[in-house]
GROMACS .gro file of C-alpha atoms in nm:
model
  366
    1UNK     CA    1   4.990   0.898  -1.504
    2UNK     CA    2   4.992   1.277  -1.546
    3UNK     CA    3   4.705   1.451  -1.722
    4UNK     CA    4   4.853   1.510  -2.067
    5UNK     CA    5   4.526   1.647  -2.204
    6UNK     CA    6   4.481   1.902  -1.925
    7UNK     CA    7   4.304   2.221  -2.038
    8UNK     CA    8   4.449   2.563  -1.961
    9UNK     CA    9   4.177   2.821  -1.892
   10UNK     CA   10   4.252   3.193  -1.900
   11UNK     CA   11   4.054   3.465  -1.723
   12UNK     CA   12   4.091   3.834  -1.805
   13UNK     CA   13   3.765   4.007  -1.703
   14UNK     CA   14   3.891   4.366  -1.687
   15UNK     CA   15   4.047   4.339  -2.033
   16UNK     CA   16   3.764   4.149  -2.202
   17UNK     CA   17   3.464   4.330  -2.052
   18UNK     CA   18   3.606   4.680  -2.103
   19UNK     CA   19   3.615   4.878  -2.426
   20UNK     CA   20   3.608   4.712  -2.768
   21UNK     CA   21   3.970   4.816  -2.821
   22UNK     CA   22   4.085   4.658  -2.495
   23UNK     CA   23   3.891   4.344  -2.575
   24UNK     CA   24   4.047   4.312  -2.921
   25UNK     CA   25   4.398   4.361  -2.780
   26UNK     CA   26   4.337   4.100  -2.510
   27UNK     CA   27   4.213   3.839  -2.757
   28UNK     CA   28   4.514   3.900  -2.982
   29UNK     CA   29   4.750   3.864  -2.684
   30UNK     CA   30   4.581   3.549  -2.557
   31UNK     CA   31   4.600   3.389  -2.901
   32UNK     CA   32   4.973   3.465  -2.915
   33UNK     CA   33   5.013   3.313  -2.568
   34UNK     CA   34   4.852   2.988  -2.682
   35UNK     CA   35   4.519   3.024  -2.502
   36UNK     CA   36   4.237   2.796  -2.621
   37UNK     CA   37   3.999   2.796  -2.325
   38UNK     CA   38   3.830   3.083  -2.144
   39UNK     CA   39   3.670   3.125  -1.804
   40UNK     CA   40   3.423   3.410  -1.770
   41UNK     CA   41   3.220   3.514  -1.466
   42UNK     CA   42   2.869   3.635  -1.544
   43UNK     CA   43   2.738   3.848  -1.257
   44UNK     CA   44   2.362   3.832  -1.201
   45UNK     CA   45   2.356   4.184  -1.056
   46UNK     CA   46   2.530   4.337  -1.359
   47UNK     CA   47   2.283   4.223  -1.625
   48UNK     CA   48   1.950   4.245  -1.440
   49UNK     CA   49   1.692   4.523  -1.414
   50UNK     CA   50   1.655   4.745  -1.105
   51UNK     CA   51   1.938   4.565  -0.933
   52UNK     CA   52   1.986   4.814  -0.649
   53UNK     CA   53   1.618   4.836  -0.562
   54UNK     CA   54   1.454   4.632  -0.287
   55UNK     CA   55   1.146   4.598  -0.510
   56UNK     CA   56   1.156   4.354  -0.800
   57UNK     CA   57   1.052   4.509  -1.131
   58UNK     CA   58   0.783   4.337  -1.334
   59UNK     CA   59   0.943   4.136  -1.613
   60UNK     CA   60   0.969   3.780  -1.748
   61UNK     CA   61   1.281   3.658  -1.567
   62UNK     CA   62   1.318   3.353  -1.795
   63UNK     CA   63   1.326   3.561  -2.114
   64UNK     CA   64   1.679   3.652  -2.232
   65UNK     CA   65   1.539   3.974  -2.383
   66UNK     CA   66   1.472   4.098  -2.027
   67UNK     CA   67   1.846   4.139  -1.954
   68UNK     CA   68   2.129   4.373  -2.055
   69UNK     CA   69   2.400   4.130  -2.161
   70UNK     CA   70   2.635   4.404  -2.280
   71UNK     CA   71   2.997   4.302  -2.341
   72UNK     CA   72   2.932   3.941  -2.239
   73UNK     CA   73   2.781   3.882  -2.584
   74UNK     CA   74   3.090   4.014  -2.762
   75UNK     CA   75   3.328   3.802  -2.552
   76UNK     CA   76   3.138   3.476  -2.595
   77UNK     CA   77   3.081   3.527  -2.968
   78UNK     CA   78   3.451   3.590  -3.024
   79UNK     CA   79   3.540   3.283  -2.818
   80UNK     CA   80   3.303   3.082  -3.038
   81UNK     CA   81   3.466   3.221  -3.353
   82UNK     CA   82   3.805   3.114  -3.221
   83UNK     CA   83   3.661   2.772  -3.126
   84UNK     CA   84   3.769   2.812  -2.766
   85UNK     CA   85   3.620   2.607  -2.485
   86UNK     CA   86   3.423   2.834  -2.248
   87UNK     CA   87   3.352   2.788  -1.878
   88UNK     CA   88   3.079   3.029  -1.773
   89UNK     CA   89   3.063   3.079  -1.396
   90UNK     CA   90   2.726   3.239  -1.318
   91UNK     CA   91   2.781   3.426  -0.996
   92UNK     CA   92   2.666   3.697  -0.757
   93UNK     CA   93   2.630   3.953  -0.657
   94UNK     CA   94   2.255   3.914  -0.679
   95UNK     CA   95   2.008   4.194  -0.743
   96UNK     CA   96   1.902   4.344  -0.410
   97UNK     CA   97   1.542   4.240  -0.472
   98UNK     CA   98   1.654   3.875  -0.505
   99UNK     CA   99   1.808   3.857  -0.155
  100UNK     CA  100   1.643   3.775   0.176
  101UNK     CA  101   1.723   4.097   0.358
  102UNK     CA  102   1.669   4.331   0.057
  103UNK     CA  103   1.948   4.539   0.213
  104UNK     CA  104   2.258   4.394   0.047
  105UNK     CA  105   2.350   4.183  -0.255
  106UNK     CA  106   2.473   3.859  -0.096
  107UNK     CA  107   2.238   3.750   0.187
  108UNK     CA  108   2.047   3.431   0.100
  109UNK     CA  109   1.981   3.485  -0.273
  110UNK     CA  110   1.641   3.346  -0.365
  111UNK     CA  111   1.682   3.001  -0.530
  112UNK     CA  112   1.362   3.029  -0.735
  113UNK     CA  113   1.466   3.365  -0.877
  114UNK     CA  114   1.812   3.227  -0.949
  115UNK     CA  115   1.653   2.932  -1.130
  116UNK     CA  116   1.456   3.172  -1.351
  117UNK     CA  117   1.772   3.370  -1.422
  118UNK     CA  118   1.963   3.053  -1.513
  119UNK     CA  119   1.685   2.961  -1.756
  120UNK     CA  120   1.739   3.294  -1.932
  121UNK     CA  121   2.117   3.246  -1.928
  122UNK     CA  122   2.084   2.895  -2.069
  123UNK     CA  123   1.851   3.010  -2.347
  124UNK     CA  124   2.082   3.298  -2.437
  125UNK     CA  125   2.423   3.131  -2.413
  126UNK     CA  126   2.350   2.758  -2.428
  127UNK     CA  127   2.513   2.717  -2.770
  128UNK     CA  128   2.825   2.912  -2.672
  129UNK     CA  129   2.918   2.748  -2.341
  130UNK     CA  130   3.100   2.417  -2.288
  131UNK     CA  131   3.096   2.410  -1.908
  132UNK     CA  132   2.889   2.584  -1.642
  133UNK     CA  133   2.957   2.666  -1.280
  134UNK     CA  134   2.730   2.803  -1.008
  135UNK     CA  135   2.845   3.100  -0.801
  136UNK     CA  136   3.199   3.210  -0.723
  137UNK     CA  137   3.379   3.142  -0.394
  138UNK     CA  138   3.058   3.079  -0.197
  139UNK     CA  139   3.266   3.008   0.115
  140UNK     CA  140   3.360   3.379   0.136
  141UNK     CA  141   3.136   3.642   0.297
  142UNK     CA  142   3.198   3.887   0.014
  143UNK     CA  143   3.008   3.655  -0.222
  144UNK     CA  144   2.752   3.482   0.001
  145UNK     CA  145   2.602   3.549   0.345
  146UNK     CA  146   2.554   3.436   0.610
  147UNK     CA  147   2.860   3.215   0.631
  148UNK     CA  148   2.776   3.094   0.983
  149UNK     CA  149   2.479   2.977   1.185
  150UNK     CA  150   2.418   3.124   1.531
  151UNK     CA  151   2.579   2.815   1.691
  152UNK     CA  152   2.903   2.870   1.497
  153UNK     CA  153   2.854   2.595   1.238
  154UNK     CA  154   2.873   2.676   0.862
  155UNK     CA  155   2.553   2.815   0.709
  156UNK     CA  156   2.672   2.898   0.357
  157UNK     CA  157   2.709   2.535   0.235
  158UNK     CA  158   2.335   2.464   0.255
  159UNK     CA  159   2.252   2.800   0.096
  160UNK     CA  160   2.489   2.714  -0.188
  161UNK     CA  161   2.339   2.367  -0.229
  162UNK     CA  162   2.001   2.526  -0.291
  163UNK     CA  163   2.145   2.766  -0.546
  164UNK     CA  164   2.327   2.485  -0.727
  165UNK     CA  165   2.014   2.272  -0.750
  166UNK     CA  166   1.806   2.570  -0.865
  167UNK     CA  167   2.063   2.672  -1.125
  168UNK     CA  168   2.088   2.320  -1.261
  169UNK     CA  169   1.709   2.298  -1.299
  170UNK     CA  170   1.713   2.638  -1.467
  171UNK     CA  171   1.954   2.514  -1.732
  172UNK     CA  172   1.738   2.205  -1.790
  173UNK     CA  173   1.433   2.431  -1.830
  174UNK     CA  174   1.630   2.618  -2.095
  175UNK     CA  175   1.645   2.298  -2.300
  176UNK     CA  176   1.992   2.175  -2.198
  177UNK     CA  177   1.918   1.811  -2.122
  178UNK     CA  178   2.235   1.718  -1.931
  179UNK     CA  179   2.423   2.038  -1.847
  180UNK     CA  180   2.788   1.996  -1.749
  181UNK     CA  181   2.795   2.191  -1.424
  182UNK     CA  182   3.090   2.235  -1.188
  183UNK     CA  183   3.026   2.242  -0.815
  184UNK     CA  184   3.216   2.443  -0.557
  185UNK     CA  185   3.435   2.717  -0.709
  186UNK     CA  186   3.571   2.738  -0.356
  187UNK     CA  187   3.844   2.961  -0.213
  188UNK     CA  188   4.136   2.780  -0.043
  189UNK     CA  189   4.133   2.897   0.320
  190UNK     CA  190   3.888   2.916   0.609
  191UNK     CA  191   3.762   2.767   0.935
  192UNK     CA  192   3.545   2.470   1.030
  193UNK     CA  193   3.346   2.664   1.289
  194UNK     CA  194   3.355   2.992   1.483
  195UNK     CA  195   3.300   3.074   1.849
  196UNK     CA  196   3.098   3.392   1.794
  197UNK     CA  197   2.898   3.398   1.469
  198UNK     CA  198   2.816   3.767   1.502
  199UNK     CA  199   3.170   3.885   1.575
  200UNK     CA  200   3.325   3.649   1.320
  201UNK     CA  201   3.055   3.687   1.056
  202UNK     CA  202   3.305   3.757   0.777
  203UNK     CA  203   3.530   3.459   0.854
  204UNK     CA  204   3.562   3.219   0.561
  205UNK     CA  205   3.446   2.858   0.572
  206UNK     CA  206   3.727   2.610   0.498
  207UNK     CA  207   3.670   2.451   0.155
  208UNK     CA  208   3.646   2.091   0.274
  209UNK     CA  209   3.412   2.188   0.559
  210UNK     CA  210   3.209   2.370   0.295
  211UNK     CA  211   3.213   2.065   0.067
  212UNK     CA  212   3.085   1.841   0.345
  213UNK     CA  213   2.812   2.086   0.442
  214UNK     CA  214   2.691   2.134   0.086
  215UNK     CA  215   2.680   1.757   0.029
  216UNK     CA  216   2.507   1.685   0.366
  217UNK     CA  217   2.806   1.494   0.500
  218UNK     CA  218   2.917   1.487   0.862
  219UNK     CA  219   3.280   1.512   0.970
  220UNK     CA  220   3.321   1.138   0.899
  221UNK     CA  221   3.178   1.180   0.546
  222UNK     CA  222   2.852   1.003   0.624
  223UNK     CA  223   2.557   1.143   0.429
  224UNK     CA  224   2.226   1.251   0.580
  225UNK     CA  225   1.955   1.021   0.437
  226UNK     CA  226   1.732   1.317   0.349
  227UNK     CA  227   1.983   1.452   0.092
  228UNK     CA  228   1.995   1.312  -0.260
  229UNK     CA  229   2.302   1.276  -0.480
  230UNK     CA  230   2.384   1.589  -0.678
  231UNK     CA  231   2.445   1.580  -1.057
  232UNK     CA  232   2.795   1.724  -1.037
  233UNK     CA  233   3.012   1.710  -1.350
  234UNK     CA  234   3.329   1.829  -1.179
  235UNK     CA  235   3.458   2.020  -0.878
  236UNK     CA  236   3.587   2.376  -0.924
  237UNK     CA  237   3.850   2.509  -0.683
  238UNK     CA  238   4.082   2.810  -0.649
  239UNK     CA  239   4.402   2.675  -0.487
  240UNK     CA  240   4.582   3.003  -0.414
  241UNK     CA  241   4.864   3.022  -0.161
  242UNK     CA  242   4.869   3.334   0.060
  243UNK     CA  243   5.111   3.487   0.118
  244UNK     CA  244   5.275   3.375  -0.206
  245UNK     CA  245   5.620   3.368  -0.042
  246UNK     CA  246   5.521   3.036   0.122
  247UNK     CA  247   5.558   2.883  -0.223
  248UNK     CA  248   5.355   2.630  -0.422
  249UNK     CA  249   5.451   2.333  -0.204
  250UNK     CA  250   5.297   2.488   0.108
  251UNK     CA  251   5.048   2.267   0.294
  252UNK     CA  252   4.835   2.457   0.550
  253UNK     CA  253   4.821   2.311   0.903
  254UNK     CA  254   4.438   2.327   0.894
  255UNK     CA  255   4.343   1.999   0.724
  256UNK     CA  256   4.029   2.137   0.559
  257UNK     CA  257   4.221   2.405   0.366
  258UNK     CA  258   4.337   2.326   0.012
  259UNK     CA  259   4.621   2.512  -0.158
  260UNK     CA  260   4.798   2.402  -0.478
  261UNK     CA  261   5.044   2.207  -0.262
  262UNK     CA  262   4.764   2.019  -0.084
  263UNK     CA  263   4.546   1.902  -0.374
  264UNK     CA  264   4.548   1.545  -0.248
  265UNK     CA  265   4.320   1.660   0.036
  266UNK     CA  266   4.053   1.757  -0.216
  267UNK     CA  267   4.095   1.436  -0.417
  268UNK     CA  268   4.056   1.229  -0.100
  269UNK     CA  269   3.750   1.426   0.014
  270UNK     CA  270   3.580   1.376  -0.323
  271UNK     CA  271   3.649   1.002  -0.307
  272UNK     CA  272   3.492   0.985   0.040
  273UNK     CA  273   3.191   1.186  -0.081
  274UNK     CA  274   3.145   0.949  -0.375
  275UNK     CA  275   3.170   0.650  -0.140
  276UNK     CA  276   2.885   0.807   0.060
  277UNK     CA  277   2.686   0.837  -0.267
  278UNK     CA  278   2.667   1.213  -0.233
  279UNK     CA  279   2.824   1.271  -0.577
  280UNK     CA  280   2.913   1.055  -0.878
  281UNK     CA  281   3.236   0.857  -0.856
  282UNK     CA  282   3.565   0.985  -0.998
  283UNK     CA  283   3.453   1.338  -1.077
  284UNK     CA  284   3.741   1.549  -1.209
  285UNK     CA  285   3.893   1.855  -1.044
  286UNK     CA  286   3.896   2.186  -1.231
  287UNK     CA  287   4.136   2.446  -1.091
  288UNK     CA  288   3.928   2.729  -1.231
  289UNK     CA  289   4.105   3.031  -1.081
  290UNK     CA  290   4.472   3.059  -0.991
  291UNK     CA  291   4.764   3.297  -1.000
  292UNK     CA  292   5.074   3.394  -0.805
  293UNK     CA  293   5.069   3.740  -0.647
  294UNK     CA  294   5.365   3.963  -0.731
  295UNK     CA  295   5.501   4.277  -0.571
  296UNK     CA  296   5.407   4.551  -0.486
  297UNK     CA  297   5.116   4.357  -0.330
  298UNK     CA  298   5.234   4.283   0.027
  299UNK     CA  299   5.123   3.921  -0.019
  300UNK     CA  300   5.331   3.891  -0.334
  301UNK     CA  301   5.675   3.774  -0.442
  302UNK     CA  302   5.930   3.922  -0.683
  303UNK     CA  303   5.851   3.919  -1.054
  304UNK     CA  304   6.109   3.647  -1.112
  305UNK     CA  305   5.969   3.431  -0.835
  306UNK     CA  306   5.618   3.481  -0.971
  307UNK     CA  307   5.717   3.316  -1.301
  308UNK     CA  308   5.900   3.036  -1.117
  309UNK     CA  309   5.618   2.962  -0.873
  310UNK     CA  310   5.354   2.973  -1.147
  311UNK     CA  311   5.542   2.712  -1.351
  312UNK     CA  312   5.589   2.486  -1.047
  313UNK     CA  313   5.218   2.519  -0.967
  314UNK     CA  314   5.121   2.418  -1.319
  315UNK     CA  315   5.350   2.117  -1.299
  316UNK     CA  316   5.189   2.013  -0.969
  317UNK     CA  317   4.848   2.029  -1.136
  318UNK     CA  318   4.973   1.855  -1.451
  319UNK     CA  319   5.117   1.571  -1.244
  320UNK     CA  320   4.784   1.501  -1.071
  321UNK     CA  321   4.572   1.271  -1.290
  322UNK     CA  322   4.252   1.390  -1.117
  323UNK     CA  323   4.306   1.751  -1.232
  324UNK     CA  324   4.171   1.812  -1.582
  325UNK     CA  325   4.208   2.191  -1.596
  326UNK     CA  326   4.445   2.457  -1.467
  327UNK     CA  327   4.400   2.834  -1.504
  328UNK     CA  328   4.563   3.173  -1.517
  329UNK     CA  329   4.377   3.452  -1.343
  330UNK     CA  330   4.443   3.791  -1.501
  331UNK     CA  331   4.623   3.915  -1.805
  332UNK     CA  332   4.673   4.263  -1.658
  333UNK     CA  333   4.708   4.331  -1.286
  334UNK     CA  334   4.394   4.453  -1.112
  335UNK     CA  335   4.360   4.813  -0.999
  336UNK     CA  336   4.294   4.881  -0.627
  337UNK     CA  337   3.922   4.902  -0.549
  338UNK     CA  338   3.756   4.994  -0.225
  339UNK     CA  339   3.968   4.869   0.064
  340UNK     CA  340   4.128   4.602  -0.157
  341UNK     CA  341   4.473   4.645  -0.307
  342UNK     CA  342   4.379   4.449  -0.619
  343UNK     CA  343   4.515   4.119  -0.745
  344UNK     CA  344   4.867   4.132  -0.892
  345UNK     CA  345   4.856   3.788  -1.050
  346UNK     CA  346   4.864   3.917  -1.408
  347UNK     CA  347   5.117   3.866  -1.687
  348UNK     CA  348   5.138   4.245  -1.719
  349UNK     CA  349   5.161   4.524  -1.463
  350UNK     CA  350   4.873   4.769  -1.429
  351UNK     CA  351   5.046   5.024  -1.660
  352UNK     CA  352   5.091   4.747  -1.919
  353UNK     CA  353   5.458   4.647  -1.879
  354UNK     CA  354   5.522   4.279  -1.945
  355UNK     CA  355   5.644   4.074  -1.649
  356UNK     CA  356   5.880   3.776  -1.679
  357UNK     CA  357   5.565   3.562  -1.643
  358UNK     CA  358   5.438   3.696  -1.977
  359UNK     CA  359   5.727   3.522  -2.153
  360UNK     CA  360   5.732   3.216  -1.927
  361UNK     CA  361   5.358   3.144  -1.947
  362UNK     CA  362   5.342   2.987  -2.297
  363UNK     CA  363   5.613   2.731  -2.211
  364UNK     CA  364   5.631   2.674  -1.836
  365UNK     CA  365   5.965   2.503  -1.770
  366UNK     CA  366   6.054   2.373  -1.422
   0.00000   0.00000   0.00000
């Protein structure tokens, strides 16, 4: 009953969106590794005009000519030449002028402005994209705020629902009659509620609590009558395990968290949501971002264990008939940025040395 046709998406943003030379090298490497599907995040803030200003510039937001697409064009055109399937996740950060507070890039992005942006994206890339997704990890404060209402209940799910609906309508306005759009793109950990929304403002919302909130379901998966069914093509999720030493079979004690070892929780939640007529029945699961952290990241494991755990994780996904796509996040390890140490989930170290995973990735044996 395993998914023998499961797609393997690869994501290498720092390699593909850098210089032309880096991009060429990355495509050559990915071809040699057997890659035939690509996930790319398109950041609204990065391609828009006046993004760090609180005042919106005057321009036609639905016209693709109003944006600076830069290296995104080169990546998607090369993927088309190679006949690769492309998942384009259109994400924040938002331009400052498109947020409620006009002080940061993540607080309540304006759905109408996002709809106009998605119309431009659809007109520009509609012929190059196989699958779409709205936002990235909306249950994390770094991507969307606020996460919590004043009473400690999740706020971000309803904000995300509005963005999803707006983005979907934007793609339809671009002439894509029935866009294939993934919902969620959720991170694996979080909480169901907080005691002090101000003090715990940056706490993450657990993915299944987020799912219920975004689909207007209560804790018993009963839908509010005022919410209609969403046109979801599939559910996107990032089933990381932190710290990686816990291994791919780890099941968190919090029932609303979903790691690679607890995928059945997500399958069950989607079935309950479909029974409540909040989403179509039997929608597939896309594991759109995944990797195993290696040393020297303190959350990581040895290089040998990274290859082992990655293969076991892929087998877990392959053995689940609901999962139609797995993924590898990063070709080259990420450099530290800000207060973050950077992801070390790549097949190569930051200086470019090949890890055991580089050789294990094309043929993951368990």
